[in-house]
């Protein structure tokens, strides 16, 4: 039985990944989720899994070397899937320090602890051990024109403190691969959407505001482009890279699904309008009049677009969920989980929202 150490498993992608893995492998795997539970970490995301006897939650900070070393010492870890990070660009613009702390130094701690646990006396690594560092396409910077794409060979050119910290963490992982032949992979994925995403990010924020009849803040001219991937397709890509990837390689993950932000916002409005029965009083306010153009994000990257050729040809990964279906499933999920939304938007979120959008 393989044992996975998942960091940041209580966040958006981590919790979806844990769901995906238990659905796929049932009781053939064990997962230890290490998460310090920042504002973005939510135990509710794994409520249906917490009693699974093959699942363990450990509340710990990835920057705490003693705590992470102890987890490696007490458990025979075969796979590390490293999600834990500060992940929101707007927060990184306001408070960059914690991004460097968690994303760069936290990754270094994870690498060092895995290396210590897995390294043999001759400097090679124990058979079958793997570390997958989950990263983003934002490390490549911004594409201005249509028809150009991010490849694995595209030079890093991050602009936000978030993307700079992720780029730095990628380079630290790469240095361990190059220097020690440490058995790691790096995946650089495009924007994810799906269930359990914290409503600071575009899609859940717009869904929540639309349902509440609140203004829909669109930065700048609304024409920035993101390449959206359904989160379960990302989970599948991570699993496939881990099992079929070439050790030491990096893989871009994306599904050629470029959309302007304004298109996303309008799709959400129209889908919710269709979903609400005529008798629902909210129906009256669900229309494009909610859209409000606001000041642009500082240093706002114009366009992201992944070329997923390598993961397709080497590993055979393809996204399964078409955007038209994925966005409907996602909106339906938030519609049916308004209690989840109420819990995450109470308290500290209100203060964040007021400061960010006033
Ligand atoms: P998220 O913000 O939803 O979750 C991050 C999780 O990490 C939370 O559970 C949080 O509590 C935990 N965490 C933060 N600091 C920690 C620390 N010091 N110690 C332990 N746990 C800590 O993020 P997400 O959207 O799920 O992203 C997960 C990873 O995927 C990140 O590394 C991110 O850079 C990467 N990524 C995200 C996207 C996206 O569209 N969301 C796309 C590509 C890559
Ligand atoms: P976001 O979900 O924060 O992801 P990222 O910045 O990592 O790509 O934002 C996606 C896009 O939506 C980005 O171009 C910024 C824009 N955006 C808005 O227009 N309004 C908002 O309130 C938010 C949160 C984002």
Coordinates of C-alpha atoms and ligand atoms in Angstrom, one line a residue:
X1 CA 0.0 0.0 0.0
X2 CA 1.4 3.4 -1.0
X3 CA 1.4 6.2 1.4
X4 CA 0.9 9.8 0.2
X5 CA 1.9 12.9 2.1
X6 CA -0.3 15.7 0.7
X7 CA 0.5 19.2 1.8
X8 CA -2.3 21.8 1.7
X9 CA -4.9 19.1 1.3
X10 CA -7.6 21.2 3.0
X11 CA -7.5 23.8 0.3
X12 CA -9.2 23.9 -3.1
X13 CA -7.1 21.7 -5.4
X14 CA -5.7 19.6 -2.5
X15 CA -9.1 18.6 -1.3
X16 CA -10.3 17.8 -4.8
X17 CA -7.2 15.7 -5.3
X18 CA -7.8 13.7 -2.1
X19 CA -11.4 13.0 -3.2
X20 CA -10.1 12.0 -6.7
X21 CA -7.5 9.7 -5.2
X22 CA -9.8 7.8 -2.8
X23 CA -12.4 7.5 -5.6
X24 CA -9.8 6.1 -7.9
X25 CA -7.7 3.9 -5.6
X26 CA -10.2 3.2 -2.8
X27 CA -8.4 1.4 0.1
X28 CA -5.3 0.7 -1.9
X29 CA -3.7 3.9 -0.7
X30 CA -3.1 5.9 2.5
X31 CA -3.1 9.7 2.5
X32 CA -1.7 11.9 5.2
X33 CA -2.8 15.5 4.8
X34 CA -0.6 18.1 6.3
X35 CA -2.2 21.5 6.4
X36 CA -1.8 24.5 8.8
X37 CA -5.4 25.6 8.0
X38 CA -4.9 29.2 7.0
X39 CA -8.0 31.2 5.9
X40 CA -7.9 29.1 2.7
X41 CA -7.8 25.7 4.4
X42 CA -11.1 24.3 5.4
X43 CA -11.7 20.9 7.1
X44 CA -15.3 21.0 5.7
X45 CA -13.8 20.3 2.3
X46 CA -12.9 16.7 3.5
X47 CA -15.8 16.1 5.8
X48 CA -16.9 13.0 3.9
X49 CA -13.4 11.5 4.1
X50 CA -12.3 12.4 7.7
X51 CA -13.5 9.0 9.0
X52 CA -11.8 7.0 6.3
X53 CA -9.3 4.8 8.2
X54 CA -6.7 5.3 5.4
X55 CA -6.9 9.1 5.8
X56 CA -5.0 11.1 8.5
X57 CA -5.0 14.8 9.0
X58 CA -2.1 16.5 10.7
X59 CA -2.3 20.2 11.5
X60 CA 1.2 21.5 10.8
X61 CA 3.1 24.3 9.1
X62 CA 5.3 23.2 6.2
X63 CA 7.8 25.8 7.4
X64 CA 8.1 23.9 10.7
X65 CA 11.0 21.6 10.0
X66 CA 10.7 19.6 13.3
X67 CA 7.1 18.9 12.7
X68 CA 7.6 17.8 9.0
X69 CA 10.7 15.7 10.0
X70 CA 8.6 13.9 12.6
X71 CA 6.0 13.0 10.0
X72 CA 8.6 11.5 7.8
X73 CA 10.2 9.7 10.7
X74 CA 6.9 8.2 11.9
X75 CA 5.5 7.2 8.5
X76 CA 6.9 5.4 5.5
X77 CA 6.1 8.1 2.9
X78 CA 6.2 7.0 -0.8
X79 CA 4.8 10.0 -2.5
X80 CA 4.8 13.7 -1.6
X81 CA 2.2 15.9 -3.4
X82 CA 3.1 19.4 -2.5
X83 CA 0.1 21.8 -2.8
X84 CA 0.5 24.0 0.3
X85 CA 1.0 27.6 -0.7
X86 CA -0.3 31.1 -0.4
X87 CA -2.2 31.2 -3.7
X88 CA -4.0 34.5 -4.3
X89 CA -2.3 37.1 -6.5
X90 CA -4.3 40.1 -5.0
X91 CA -3.2 39.1 -1.4
X92 CA 0.4 38.8 -2.6
X93 CA 0.3 42.4 -3.9
X94 CA -0.9 43.6 -0.5
X95 CA 1.3 41.3 1.7
X96 CA 4.2 39.6 -0.2
X97 CA 6.2 38.4 2.8
X98 CA 4.1 35.4 3.7
X99 CA 4.3 34.2 0.1
X100 CA 8.0 34.0 0.1
X101 CA 7.9 32.4 3.6
X102 CA 5.4 29.7 2.7
X103 CA 6.0 29.1 -1.0
X104 CA 9.8 29.3 -1.1
X105 CA 11.0 28.4 2.4
X106 CA 8.1 26.0 3.0
X107 CA 9.0 24.1 -0.2
X108 CA 12.7 24.0 0.9
X109 CA 11.7 22.4 4.2
X110 CA 9.6 19.8 2.4
X111 CA 12.5 19.0 0.0
X112 CA 15.0 18.7 2.8
X113 CA 12.8 16.5 5.0
X114 CA 12.0 14.2 2.0
X115 CA 15.6 14.1 1.0
X116 CA 16.7 13.2 4.6
X117 CA 14.1 10.4 4.7
X118 CA 14.8 9.0 1.3
X119 CA 18.5 9.4 0.7
X120 CA 20.8 6.4 0.9
X121 CA 24.4 6.5 2.0
X122 CA 25.8 6.6 -1.6
X123 CA 23.7 9.7 -2.3
X124 CA 21.1 7.8 -4.4
X125 CA 17.4 7.7 -3.4
X126 CA 15.3 4.8 -2.2
X127 CA 13.4 2.9 -4.9
X128 CA 10.0 4.2 -5.8
X129 CA 10.0 7.5 -3.9
X130 CA 8.5 10.5 -5.7
X131 CA 8.0 14.2 -4.9
X132 CA 5.6 16.2 -7.1
X133 CA 5.7 20.0 -6.8
X134 CA 2.4 21.6 -7.8
X135 CA 3.0 24.9 -9.6
X136 CA 1.3 27.3 -11.9
X137 CA 1.6 28.7 -15.4
X138 CA 1.9 32.2 -13.9
X139 CA 5.6 31.6 -13.5
X140 CA 6.0 32.2 -17.3
X141 CA 4.6 35.7 -17.1
X142 CA 2.1 37.2 -19.5
X143 CA 1.3 36.5 -23.2
X144 CA 0.2 39.5 -25.1
X145 CA -0.9 38.1 -28.4
X146 CA -3.2 35.3 -29.5
X147 CA -1.5 32.2 -30.9
X148 CA 1.5 32.1 -28.6
X149 CA 1.7 29.6 -25.7
X150 CA 3.6 28.6 -22.6
X151 CA 5.8 25.6 -23.2
X152 CA 8.0 23.9 -20.6
X153 CA 10.9 25.6 -22.2
X154 CA 9.4 29.1 -22.0
X155 CA 11.7 31.3 -19.8
X156 CA 10.4 32.2 -16.4
X157 CA 9.2 35.8 -16.2
X158 CA 6.9 36.2 -13.2
X159 CA 5.3 39.6 -12.4
X160 CA 3.4 39.3 -9.2
X161 CA 4.8 38.5 -5.8
X162 CA 2.7 35.3 -5.9
X163 CA 4.1 34.1 -9.3
X164 CA 7.6 35.2 -8.3
X165 CA 7.4 33.1 -5.2
X166 CA 6.1 30.1 -7.1
X167 CA 8.8 30.6 -9.8
X168 CA 11.4 30.6 -7.0
X169 CA 10.1 27.5 -5.5
X170 CA 10.2 25.7 -8.9
X171 CA 13.8 26.7 -9.2
X172 CA 14.6 25.4 -5.8
X173 CA 13.0 22.1 -6.7
X174 CA 14.9 22.1 -10.0
X175 CA 18.1 22.6 -8.1
X176 CA 17.5 19.5 -6.0
X177 CA 16.8 17.5 -9.2
X178 CA 19.9 18.8 -10.9
X179 CA 22.2 18.7 -7.9
X180 CA 21.1 15.6 -6.0
X181 CA 19.1 13.7 -8.7
X182 CA 16.3 14.1 -6.2
X183 CA 13.2 12.2 -7.6
X184 CA 10.9 15.1 -8.2
X185 CA 8.5 16.4 -10.8
X186 CA 7.2 19.9 -11.4
X187 CA 3.7 20.5 -12.9
X188 CA 2.7 24.0 -14.1
X189 CA -1.0 24.2 -14.4
X190 CA -3.4 26.8 -15.7
X191 CA -6.3 28.3 -13.7
X192 CA -8.5 25.7 -12.1
X193 CA -12.2 25.9 -11.3
X194 CA -14.6 23.6 -9.5
X195 CA -16.0 22.8 -6.1
X196 CA -14.4 24.0 -2.8
X197 CA -12.6 27.0 -4.3
X198 CA -12.3 29.9 -1.9
X199 CA -14.4 32.9 -3.0
X200 CA -11.5 35.3 -3.3
X201 CA -10.9 33.8 -6.8
X202 CA -12.8 35.0 -9.8
X203 CA -15.3 32.1 -10.4
X204 CA -16.6 31.4 -6.9
X205 CA -16.6 35.1 -6.1
X206 CA -18.8 35.9 -9.1
X207 CA -21.1 33.0 -8.4
X208 CA -21.5 34.1 -4.8
X209 CA -22.1 37.8 -5.6
X210 CA -24.6 37.0 -8.4
X211 CA -26.6 34.8 -6.0
X212 CA -26.6 37.6 -3.4
X213 CA -27.3 40.4 -5.9
X214 CA -24.0 42.1 -5.1
X215 CA -21.9 43.9 -7.7
X216 CA -19.6 41.8 -9.9
X217 CA -16.1 43.5 -9.8
X218 CA -14.4 43.1 -13.2
X219 CA -10.8 44.4 -13.2
X220 CA -9.7 46.7 -16.0
X221 CA -11.4 46.2 -19.3
X222 CA -12.4 42.6 -18.5
X223 CA -10.4 41.3 -21.5
X224 CA -7.6 39.5 -19.7
X225 CA -7.5 35.9 -20.7
X226 CA -7.1 32.9 -18.5
X227 CA -6.9 29.2 -19.6
X228 CA -9.5 27.4 -17.4
X229 CA -9.2 23.7 -16.4
X230 CA -11.7 21.7 -14.4
X231 CA -10.0 20.8 -11.1
X232 CA -10.6 17.1 -11.4
X233 CA -8.7 17.1 -14.7
X234 CA -5.8 18.6 -12.8
X235 CA -6.0 16.0 -10.1
X236 CA -5.9 13.3 -12.8
X237 CA -2.9 14.9 -14.4
X238 CA -1.0 15.0 -11.1
X239 CA -1.7 11.3 -10.6
X240 CA -0.6 10.4 -14.1
X241 CA 2.6 12.4 -14.0
X242 CA 3.4 10.8 -10.6
X243 CA 3.0 7.3 -12.0
X244 CA 4.0 7.7 -15.7
X245 CA 6.2 10.8 -15.8
X246 CA 9.9 10.9 -16.4
X247 CA 11.6 11.7 -13.1
X248 CA 13.1 15.1 -13.0
X249 CA 10.9 16.5 -15.7
X250 CA 8.4 19.4 -15.7
X251 CA 5.0 19.2 -17.3
X252 CA 2.6 21.9 -18.3
X253 CA -1.1 21.1 -17.6
X254 CA -3.9 22.9 -19.5
X255 CA -6.7 22.2 -21.8
X256 CA -6.7 24.9 -24.5
X257 CA -9.6 26.7 -22.9
X258 CA -8.9 30.4 -23.1
X259 CA -11.6 32.8 -22.0
X260 CA -11.8 36.5 -21.4
X261 CA -12.8 37.3 -17.8
X262 CA -15.9 39.2 -19.0
X263 CA -17.0 36.1 -20.9
X264 CA -16.7 34.0 -17.7
X265 CA -18.7 36.6 -15.7
X266 CA -21.5 36.7 -18.3
X267 CA -21.6 32.9 -18.5
X268 CA -22.1 32.7 -14.8
X269 CA -24.9 35.3 -14.8
X270 CA -26.8 33.5 -17.6
X271 CA -26.3 30.1 -16.2
X272 CA -27.6 31.2 -12.8
X273 CA -30.6 33.0 -14.4
X274 CA -31.5 29.7 -16.2
X275 CA -31.1 27.7 -13.0
X276 CA -33.3 29.8 -10.8
X277 CA -37.0 28.9 -11.0
X278 CA -39.3 31.9 -11.9
X279 CA -40.7 31.8 -8.3
X280 CA -37.3 32.6 -6.8
X281 CA -37.1 36.3 -5.8
X282 CA -33.4 36.4 -6.6
X283 CA -34.2 35.9 -10.3
X284 CA -35.1 39.6 -10.6
X285 CA -31.6 40.8 -9.9
X286 CA -29.6 38.2 -11.8
X287 CA -28.6 40.2 -14.9
X288 CA -25.7 41.9 -16.6
X289 CA -26.5 45.2 -14.7
X290 CA -24.6 43.6 -11.8
X291 CA -21.3 43.9 -13.7
X292 CA -19.1 46.7 -12.4
X293 CA -15.8 47.6 -13.9
X294 CA -13.3 48.4 -11.2
X295 CA -9.6 49.6 -11.1
X296 CA -7.3 47.1 -12.7
X297 CA -5.0 44.8 -10.6
X298 CA -1.5 46.2 -10.3
X299 CA 0.8 44.4 -12.8
X300 CA -2.2 42.5 -14.2
X301 CA -1.0 39.7 -16.5
X302 CA -2.8 40.0 -19.8
X303 CA -3.1 36.4 -21.0
X304 CA -2.1 32.9 -20.0
X305 CA -2.3 29.9 -22.3
X306 CA -0.7 26.5 -21.8
X307 CA 0.6 24.3 -24.5
X308 CA -0.1 20.8 -23.1
X309 CA 1.7 18.9 -25.9
X310 CA 4.3 17.2 -23.6
X311 CA 1.9 15.8 -21.1
X312 CA -0.4 14.6 -23.9
X313 CA 2.3 12.9 -26.0
X314 CA 4.5 11.5 -23.2
X315 CA 1.8 10.6 -20.7
X316 CA -1.4 10.4 -22.6
X317 CA -3.2 12.9 -20.3
X318 CA -6.2 14.7 -21.9
X319 CA -8.7 16.9 -20.1
X320 CA -12.1 15.1 -19.9
X321 CA -14.4 17.9 -18.9
X322 CA -15.6 20.4 -21.5
X323 CA -15.8 24.0 -20.1
X324 CA -19.5 24.2 -20.9
X325 CA -20.2 21.2 -18.7
X326 CA -17.6 22.0 -16.0
X327 CA -18.9 25.5 -15.4
X328 CA -22.5 24.2 -15.1
X329 CA -21.4 21.5 -12.6
X330 CA -19.4 24.1 -10.7
X331 CA -22.3 26.6 -10.5
X332 CA -24.7 23.9 -9.5
X333 CA -22.3 22.8 -6.7
X334 CA -22.1 26.3 -5.2
X335 CA -25.9 26.6 -5.6
X336 CA -26.3 23.4 -3.6
X337 CA -23.7 24.2 -1.0
X338 CA -24.7 27.7 0.1
X339 CA -24.1 26.7 3.7
X340 CA -20.4 26.0 2.8
X341 CA -20.3 29.4 1.2
X342 CA -21.9 31.1 4.3
X343 CA -19.3 29.5 6.5
X344 CA -16.3 30.6 4.5
X345 CA -17.6 34.1 3.9
X346 CA -18.4 34.9 7.5
X347 CA -15.8 36.5 9.8
X348 CA -12.4 37.4 8.3
X349 CA -13.7 37.2 4.7
X350 CA -16.0 40.2 5.2
X351 CA -13.0 42.3 6.3
X352 CA -10.9 41.1 3.3
X353 CA -13.7 41.9 0.9
X354 CA -14.3 45.4 2.3
X355 CA -10.6 46.3 2.2
X356 CA -10.1 44.7 -1.2
X357 CA -13.2 46.0 -3.0
X358 CA -14.1 49.3 -1.3
Ligands
LIG1 P1 -5.6 27.2 -1.7 O1 -5.2 28.6 -1.3 O2 -7.0 26.9 -1.9 O3 -5.1 26.2 -0.6 C1 -3.8 26.2 -0.1 C2 -3.8 25.3 1.1 O4 -2.5 25.3 1.7 C3 -4.7 25.7 2.3 O5 -5.4 24.5 2.7 C4 -3.8 26.2 3.3 O6 -4.3 26.1 4.6 C5 -2.6 25.4 3.1 N1 -1.4 26.1 3.6 C6 -1.0 27.4 3.3 N2 0.1 27.7 4.0 C7 0.5 26.6 4.6 C8 1.6 26.3 5.5 N3 2.6 27.2 5.8 N4 1.7 25.0 5.9 C9 0.7 24.1 5.7 N5 -0.3 24.3 4.9 C10 -0.4 25.6 4.4 O7 -4.8 26.9 -3.0 P2 -5.1 26.1 -4.3 O8 -5.8 26.9 -5.3 O9 -5.7 24.8 -3.9 O10 -3.7 25.8 -4.9 C11 -2.9 24.7 -4.4 C12 -1.6 24.7 -5.2 O11 -1.8 24.6 -6.6 C13 -0.7 25.9 -4.9 O12 0.6 25.5 -4.8 C14 -0.9 26.8 -6.1 O13 0.2 27.6 -6.4 C15 -1.1 25.7 -7.2 N6 -1.9 26.1 -8.4 C16 -3.2 26.7 -8.2 C17 -3.9 27.0 -9.3 C18 -5.3 27.5 -9.2 O14 -6.0 27.9 -10.2 N7 -5.9 27.6 -8.0 C19 -3.5 26.7 -10.6 C20 -2.2 26.1 -10.7 C21 -1.4 25.8 -9.6
LIG2 P1 -8.0 34.9 -10.1 O1 -9.2 34.0 -9.9 O2 -7.6 35.7 -8.9 O3 -6.8 34.1 -10.7 P2 -5.3 34.5 -11.2 O4 -5.2 36.0 -11.0 O5 -4.4 33.7 -10.4 O6 -5.4 34.2 -12.7 O7 -8.4 35.9 -11.3 C1 -8.7 35.5 -12.6 C2 -8.8 36.7 -13.4 O8 -10.0 37.4 -13.0 C3 -7.7 37.6 -13.4 O9 -7.4 38.2 -14.7 C4 -8.2 38.7 -12.4 C5 -9.7 38.8 -12.7 N1 -10.5 39.1 -11.5 C6 -11.5 40.1 -11.7 O10 -11.6 40.7 -12.7 N2 -12.2 40.4 -10.6 C7 -12.1 39.8 -9.4 O11 -12.8 40.2 -8.4 C8 -11.1 38.8 -9.3 C9 -10.9 38.1 -7.9 C10 -10.3 38.5 -10.4

